[in-house]
mmCIF file of C-alpha atoms in Angstrom:
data_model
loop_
_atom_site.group_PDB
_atom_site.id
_atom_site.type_symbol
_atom_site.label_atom_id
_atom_site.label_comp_id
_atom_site.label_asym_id
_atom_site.label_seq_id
_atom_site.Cartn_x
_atom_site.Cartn_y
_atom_site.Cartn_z
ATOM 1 C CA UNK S 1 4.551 58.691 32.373
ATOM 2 C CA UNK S 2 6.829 60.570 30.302
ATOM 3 C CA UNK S 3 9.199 58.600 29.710
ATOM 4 C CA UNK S 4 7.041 55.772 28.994
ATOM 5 C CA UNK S 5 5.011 57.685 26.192
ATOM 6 C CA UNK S 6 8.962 58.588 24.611
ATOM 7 C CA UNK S 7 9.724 54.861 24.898
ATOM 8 C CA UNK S 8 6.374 54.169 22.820
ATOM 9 C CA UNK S 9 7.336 56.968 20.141
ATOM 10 C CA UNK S 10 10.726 55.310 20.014
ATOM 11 C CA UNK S 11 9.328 51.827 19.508
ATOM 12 C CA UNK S 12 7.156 53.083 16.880
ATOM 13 C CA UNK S 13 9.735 55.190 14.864
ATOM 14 C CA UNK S 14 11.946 52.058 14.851
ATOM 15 C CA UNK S 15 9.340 50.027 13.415
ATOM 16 C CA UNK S 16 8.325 52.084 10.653
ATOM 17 C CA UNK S 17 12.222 52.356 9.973
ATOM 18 C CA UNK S 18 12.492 48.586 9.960
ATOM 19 C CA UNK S 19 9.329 48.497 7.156
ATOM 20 C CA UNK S 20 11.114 51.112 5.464
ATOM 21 C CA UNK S 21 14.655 49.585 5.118
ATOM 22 C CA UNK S 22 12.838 45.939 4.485
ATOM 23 C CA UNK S 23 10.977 47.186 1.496
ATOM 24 C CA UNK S 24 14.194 49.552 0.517
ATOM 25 C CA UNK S 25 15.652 46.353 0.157
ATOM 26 C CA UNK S 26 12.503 44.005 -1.112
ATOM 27 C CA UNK S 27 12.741 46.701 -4.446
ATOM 28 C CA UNK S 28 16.645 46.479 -5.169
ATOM 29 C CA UNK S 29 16.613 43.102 -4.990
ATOM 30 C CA UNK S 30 13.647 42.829 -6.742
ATOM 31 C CA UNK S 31 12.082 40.013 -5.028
ATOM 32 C CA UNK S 32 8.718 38.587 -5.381
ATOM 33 C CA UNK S 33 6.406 40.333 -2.394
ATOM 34 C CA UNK S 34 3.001 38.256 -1.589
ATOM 35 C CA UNK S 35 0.258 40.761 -0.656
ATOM 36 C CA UNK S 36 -2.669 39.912 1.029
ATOM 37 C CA UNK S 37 -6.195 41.008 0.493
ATOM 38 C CA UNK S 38 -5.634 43.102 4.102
ATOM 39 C CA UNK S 39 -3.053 45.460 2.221
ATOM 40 C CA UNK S 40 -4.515 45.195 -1.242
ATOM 41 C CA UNK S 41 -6.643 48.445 -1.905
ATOM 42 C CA UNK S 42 -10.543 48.653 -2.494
ATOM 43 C CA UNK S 43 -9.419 48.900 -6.632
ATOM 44 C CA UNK S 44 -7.507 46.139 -6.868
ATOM 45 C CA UNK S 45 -9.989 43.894 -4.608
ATOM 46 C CA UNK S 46 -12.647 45.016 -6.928
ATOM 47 C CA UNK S 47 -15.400 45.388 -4.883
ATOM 48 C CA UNK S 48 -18.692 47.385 -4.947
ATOM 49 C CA UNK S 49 -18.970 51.187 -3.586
ATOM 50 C CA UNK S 50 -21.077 49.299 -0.538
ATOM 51 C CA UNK S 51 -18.401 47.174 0.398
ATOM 52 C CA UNK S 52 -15.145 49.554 -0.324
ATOM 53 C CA UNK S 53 -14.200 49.701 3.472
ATOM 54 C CA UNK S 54 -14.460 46.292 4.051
ATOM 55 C CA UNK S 55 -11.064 44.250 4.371
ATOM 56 C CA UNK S 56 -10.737 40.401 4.326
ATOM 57 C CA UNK S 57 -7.721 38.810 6.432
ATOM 58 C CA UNK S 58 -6.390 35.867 4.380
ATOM 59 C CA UNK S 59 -4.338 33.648 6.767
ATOM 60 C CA UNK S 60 -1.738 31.320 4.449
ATOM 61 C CA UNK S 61 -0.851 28.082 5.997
ATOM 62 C CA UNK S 62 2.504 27.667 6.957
ATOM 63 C CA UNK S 63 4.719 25.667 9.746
ATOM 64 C CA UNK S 64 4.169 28.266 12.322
ATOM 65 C CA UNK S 65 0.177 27.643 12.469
ATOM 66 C CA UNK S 66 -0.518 24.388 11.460
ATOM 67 C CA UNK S 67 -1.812 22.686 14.402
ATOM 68 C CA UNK S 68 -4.692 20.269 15.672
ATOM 69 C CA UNK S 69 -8.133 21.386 15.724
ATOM 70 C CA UNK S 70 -9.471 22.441 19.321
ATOM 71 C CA UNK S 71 -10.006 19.080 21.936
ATOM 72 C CA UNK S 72 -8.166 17.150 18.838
ATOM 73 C CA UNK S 73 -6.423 15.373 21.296
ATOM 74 C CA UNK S 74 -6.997 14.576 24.983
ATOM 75 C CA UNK S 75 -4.798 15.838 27.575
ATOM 76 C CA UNK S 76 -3.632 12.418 29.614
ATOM 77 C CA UNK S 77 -4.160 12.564 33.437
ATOM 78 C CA UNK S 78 -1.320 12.626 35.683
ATOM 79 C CA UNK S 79 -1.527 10.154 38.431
ATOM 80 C CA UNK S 80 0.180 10.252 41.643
ATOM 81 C CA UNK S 81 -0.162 14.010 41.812
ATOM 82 C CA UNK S 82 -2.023 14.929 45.090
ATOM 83 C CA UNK S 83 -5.484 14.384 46.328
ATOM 84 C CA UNK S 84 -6.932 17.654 44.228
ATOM 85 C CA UNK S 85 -5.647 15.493 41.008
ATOM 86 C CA UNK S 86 -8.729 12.714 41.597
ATOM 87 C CA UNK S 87 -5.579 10.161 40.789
ATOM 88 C CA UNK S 88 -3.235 10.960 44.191
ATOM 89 C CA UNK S 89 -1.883 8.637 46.294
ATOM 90 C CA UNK S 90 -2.834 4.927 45.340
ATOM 91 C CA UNK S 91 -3.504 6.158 41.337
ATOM 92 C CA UNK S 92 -7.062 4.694 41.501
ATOM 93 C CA UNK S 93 -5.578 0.781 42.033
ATOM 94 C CA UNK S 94 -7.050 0.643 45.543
ATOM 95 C CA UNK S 95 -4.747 -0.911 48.733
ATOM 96 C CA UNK S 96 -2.588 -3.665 48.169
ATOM 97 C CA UNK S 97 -3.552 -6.541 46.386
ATOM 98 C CA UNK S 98 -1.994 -8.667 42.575
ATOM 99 C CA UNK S 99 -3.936 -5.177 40.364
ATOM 100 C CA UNK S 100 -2.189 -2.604 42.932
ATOM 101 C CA UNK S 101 1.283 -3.976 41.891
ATOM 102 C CA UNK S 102 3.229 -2.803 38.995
ATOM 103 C CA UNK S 103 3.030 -5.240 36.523
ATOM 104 C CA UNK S 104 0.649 -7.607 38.163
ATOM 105 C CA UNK S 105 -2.277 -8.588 37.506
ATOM 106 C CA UNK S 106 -3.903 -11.791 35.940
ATOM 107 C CA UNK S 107 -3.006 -13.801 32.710
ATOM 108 C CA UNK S 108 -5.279 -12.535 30.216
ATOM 109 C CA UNK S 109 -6.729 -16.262 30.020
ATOM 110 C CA UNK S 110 -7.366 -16.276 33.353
ATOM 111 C CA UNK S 111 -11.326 -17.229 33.961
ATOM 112 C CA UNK S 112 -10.766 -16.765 37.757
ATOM 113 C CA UNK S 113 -9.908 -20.416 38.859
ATOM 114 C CA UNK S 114 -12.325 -22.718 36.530
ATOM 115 C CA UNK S 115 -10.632 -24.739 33.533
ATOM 116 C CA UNK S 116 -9.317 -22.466 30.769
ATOM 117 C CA UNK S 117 -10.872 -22.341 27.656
ATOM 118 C CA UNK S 118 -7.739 -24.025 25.901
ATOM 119 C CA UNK S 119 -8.070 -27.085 28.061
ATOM 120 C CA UNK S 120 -11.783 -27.811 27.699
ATOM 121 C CA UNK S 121 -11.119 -28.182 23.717
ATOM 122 C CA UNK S 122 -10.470 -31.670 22.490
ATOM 123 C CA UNK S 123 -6.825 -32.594 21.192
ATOM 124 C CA UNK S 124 -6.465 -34.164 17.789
ATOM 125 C CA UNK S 125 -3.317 -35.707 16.473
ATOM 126 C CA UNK S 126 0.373 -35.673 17.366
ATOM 127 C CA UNK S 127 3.505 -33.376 17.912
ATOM 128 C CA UNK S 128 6.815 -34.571 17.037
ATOM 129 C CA UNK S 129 8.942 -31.515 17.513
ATOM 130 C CA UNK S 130 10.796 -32.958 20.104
ATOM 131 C CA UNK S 131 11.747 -36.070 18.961
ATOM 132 C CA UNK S 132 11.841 -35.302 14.771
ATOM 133 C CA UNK S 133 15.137 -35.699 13.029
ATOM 134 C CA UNK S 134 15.361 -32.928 10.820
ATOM 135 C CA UNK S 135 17.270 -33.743 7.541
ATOM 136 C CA UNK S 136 19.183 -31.261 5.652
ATOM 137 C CA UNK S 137 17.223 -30.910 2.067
ATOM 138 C CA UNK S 138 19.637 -31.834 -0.930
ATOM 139 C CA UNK S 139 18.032 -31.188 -4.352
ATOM 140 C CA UNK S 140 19.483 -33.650 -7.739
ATOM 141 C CA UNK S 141 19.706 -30.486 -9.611
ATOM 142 C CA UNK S 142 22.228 -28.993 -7.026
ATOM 143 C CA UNK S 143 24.498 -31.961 -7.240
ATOM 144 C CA UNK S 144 24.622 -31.445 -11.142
ATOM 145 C CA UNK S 145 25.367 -27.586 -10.602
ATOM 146 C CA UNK S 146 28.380 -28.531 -8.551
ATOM 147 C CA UNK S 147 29.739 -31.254 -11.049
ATOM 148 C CA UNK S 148 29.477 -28.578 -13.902
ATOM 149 C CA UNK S 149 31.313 -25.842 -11.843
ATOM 150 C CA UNK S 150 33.908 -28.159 -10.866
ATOM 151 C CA UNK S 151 33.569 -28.302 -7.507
ATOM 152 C CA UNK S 152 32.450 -31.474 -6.856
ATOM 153 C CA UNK S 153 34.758 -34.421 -8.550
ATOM 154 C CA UNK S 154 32.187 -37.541 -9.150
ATOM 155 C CA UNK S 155 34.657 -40.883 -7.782
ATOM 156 C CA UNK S 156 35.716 -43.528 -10.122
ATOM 157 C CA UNK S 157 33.660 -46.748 -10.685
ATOM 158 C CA UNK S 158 36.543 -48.572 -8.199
ATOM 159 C CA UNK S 159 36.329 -45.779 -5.765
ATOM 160 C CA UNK S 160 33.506 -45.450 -2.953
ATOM 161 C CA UNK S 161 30.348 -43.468 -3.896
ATOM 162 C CA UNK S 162 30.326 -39.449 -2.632
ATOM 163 C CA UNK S 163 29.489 -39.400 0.888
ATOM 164 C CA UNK S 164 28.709 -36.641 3.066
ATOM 165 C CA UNK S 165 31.821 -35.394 4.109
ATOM 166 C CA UNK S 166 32.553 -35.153 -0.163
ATOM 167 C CA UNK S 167 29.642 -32.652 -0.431
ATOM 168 C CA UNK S 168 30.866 -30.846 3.008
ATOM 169 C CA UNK S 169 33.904 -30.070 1.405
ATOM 170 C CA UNK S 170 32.619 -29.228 -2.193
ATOM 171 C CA UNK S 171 30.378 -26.399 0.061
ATOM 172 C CA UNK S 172 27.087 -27.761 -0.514
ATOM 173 C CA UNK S 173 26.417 -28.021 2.745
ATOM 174 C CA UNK S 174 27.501 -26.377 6.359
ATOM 175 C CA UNK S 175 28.973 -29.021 9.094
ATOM 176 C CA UNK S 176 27.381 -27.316 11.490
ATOM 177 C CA UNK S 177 23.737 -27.522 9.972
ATOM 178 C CA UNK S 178 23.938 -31.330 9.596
ATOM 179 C CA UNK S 179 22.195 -32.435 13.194
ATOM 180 C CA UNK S 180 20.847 -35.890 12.012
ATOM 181 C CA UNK S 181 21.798 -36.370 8.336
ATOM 182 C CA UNK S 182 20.901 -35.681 4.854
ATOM 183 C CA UNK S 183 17.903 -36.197 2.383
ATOM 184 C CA UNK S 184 18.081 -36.765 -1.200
ATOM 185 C CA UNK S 185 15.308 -34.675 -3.302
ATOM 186 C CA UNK S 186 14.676 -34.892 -6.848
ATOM 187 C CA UNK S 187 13.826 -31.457 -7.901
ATOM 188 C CA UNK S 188 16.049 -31.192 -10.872
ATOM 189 C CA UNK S 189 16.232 -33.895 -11.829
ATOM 190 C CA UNK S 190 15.635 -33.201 -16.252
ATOM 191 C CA UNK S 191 19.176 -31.644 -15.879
ATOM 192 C CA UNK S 192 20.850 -34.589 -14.105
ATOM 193 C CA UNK S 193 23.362 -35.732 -16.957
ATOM 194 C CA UNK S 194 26.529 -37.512 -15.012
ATOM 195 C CA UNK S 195 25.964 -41.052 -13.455
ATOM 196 C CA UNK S 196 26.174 -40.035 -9.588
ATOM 197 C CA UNK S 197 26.786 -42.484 -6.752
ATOM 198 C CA UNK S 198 25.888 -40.716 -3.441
ATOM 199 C CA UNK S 199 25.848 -42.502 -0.226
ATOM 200 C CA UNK S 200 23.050 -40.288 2.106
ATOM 201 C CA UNK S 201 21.050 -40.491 5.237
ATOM 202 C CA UNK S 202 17.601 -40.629 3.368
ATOM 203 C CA UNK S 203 16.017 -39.849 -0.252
ATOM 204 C CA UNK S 204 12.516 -39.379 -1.327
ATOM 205 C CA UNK S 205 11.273 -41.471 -3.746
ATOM 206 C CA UNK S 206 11.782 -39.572 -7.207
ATOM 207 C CA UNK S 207 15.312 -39.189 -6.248
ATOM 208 C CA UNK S 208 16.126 -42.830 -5.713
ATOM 209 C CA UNK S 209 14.523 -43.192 -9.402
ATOM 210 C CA UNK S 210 16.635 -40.244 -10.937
ATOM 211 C CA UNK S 211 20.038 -41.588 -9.830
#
C-alpha cells in the first residue's frame, strides 16, 4: 500500500511539473493559449453572484472527436459464425439448391418458367448491324483543308481522279479504319475553291452537287 500511495505522489508531482514546464515555455515563446470557459474565472465569465460556482465545459471540435452520432450506422452481421450467431452454418440459404450456391440464383427476368416479358412485346422494324457496310465519313471541307496545307496534290486534267489510296497517303484517313469504303459528305462545302476529281465508294447527295 505504501508504495502504491508514493507511486501516486510521484505521478502527480510529474504532472504538475509537465504543466509547469509547458506553460514555462507557452510564455517565452509567446504563443497564442485558447482557454476554455472550464479554466476561465467567475470575473471573466461574467456571471451573477448566484451562478459564480458554476463552470461550463466547452468541447471544440477537432479530428480526435468527430464521429457518427450513436446507431448512425448499423453494425453488419457476420455469417458463418456458429449457431449462437443466428447466421451459422448454412448463412440462412437453406440446404442445397441454385439460391444456396455462390453466385447462383435466377436471371433477374426470370418469371419462373412462363414467357418473359421481353418476348410477349411485339417487334417493329429491322436490324442491320450485322450485315451494314459502314463507310468511313469524308467531309468536302476536309478535302479543301488538305489542298491548302499541301498535303494533298489535286492530279492533272490527263491524270486519273484522287482515289482512295491518294487520300490514305495524304493522312486523311487510317488503312486500317477503311472496312467497306468511303462516303463523300458535303459539309463544307462554301469553302470548296479547287476543281476536285475524287473517285469514292459512295457520296450523299449535296456532295455530288458541290464537286
Amino acid at each position: 500500500m505504501t508504495m502504491m500511495a508514493t507511486t501516486r505522489q510521484l505521478d502527480k508531482i510529474l504532472s504538475r511539473l509537465s504543466l509547469s514546464t509547458i506553460q514555462s515555455q507557452r510564455c517565452s515563446l509567446k504563443l497564442p493559449t485558447i482557454m476554455s470557459l472550464s479554466t476561465m474565472s467567475s470575473q471573466q465569465i461574467g456571471h451573477d453572484d448566484d451562478n459564480n460556482n458554476k463552470r461550463e465545459v466547452v468541447t471544440f471540435l477537432g479530428l480526435n472527436n468527430l464521429r457518427d452520432n450513436p446507431n448512425a450506422i448499423k453494425t453488419k452481421r457476420r455469417v458463418g459464425r456458429g449457431i449462437g450467431s443466428s447466421k451459422g452454418k448454412t448463412c440462412g440459404r437453406g440446404h442445397k439448391g441454385q439460391k444456396a450456391r455462390s453466385g447462383g440464383g435466377p436471371s433477374p427476368t426470370f418469371e419462373g418458367g412462363q414467357t418473359t416479358f421481353i418476348k410477349r412485346l411485339p417487334k417493329r422494324g429491322f436490324n442491320n448491324a450485322n450485315n451494314a457496310t459502314h463507310m468511313v465519313p469524308l467531309n468536302i471541307g476536309t478535302i479543301q483543308d488538305y489542298i491548302d496545307m499541301g498535303r494533298l496534290i489535286l492530279p492533272a486534267p490527263s491524270d486519273p481522279p484522287l482515289t482512295i489510296k491518294d487520300l490514305m497517303h495524304a493522312g486523311m484517313v487510317k488503312s486500317n479504319s477503311i472496312r467497306h469504303g468511303i462516303k463523300l459528305l458535303g459539309k463544307g462545302n462554301e469553302r470548296l475553291r479547287s476543281k476536285v476529281r475524287i473517285d469514292v465508294s459512295r457520296a450523299s447527295k449535296g456532295a455530288i452537287e458541290a464537286v
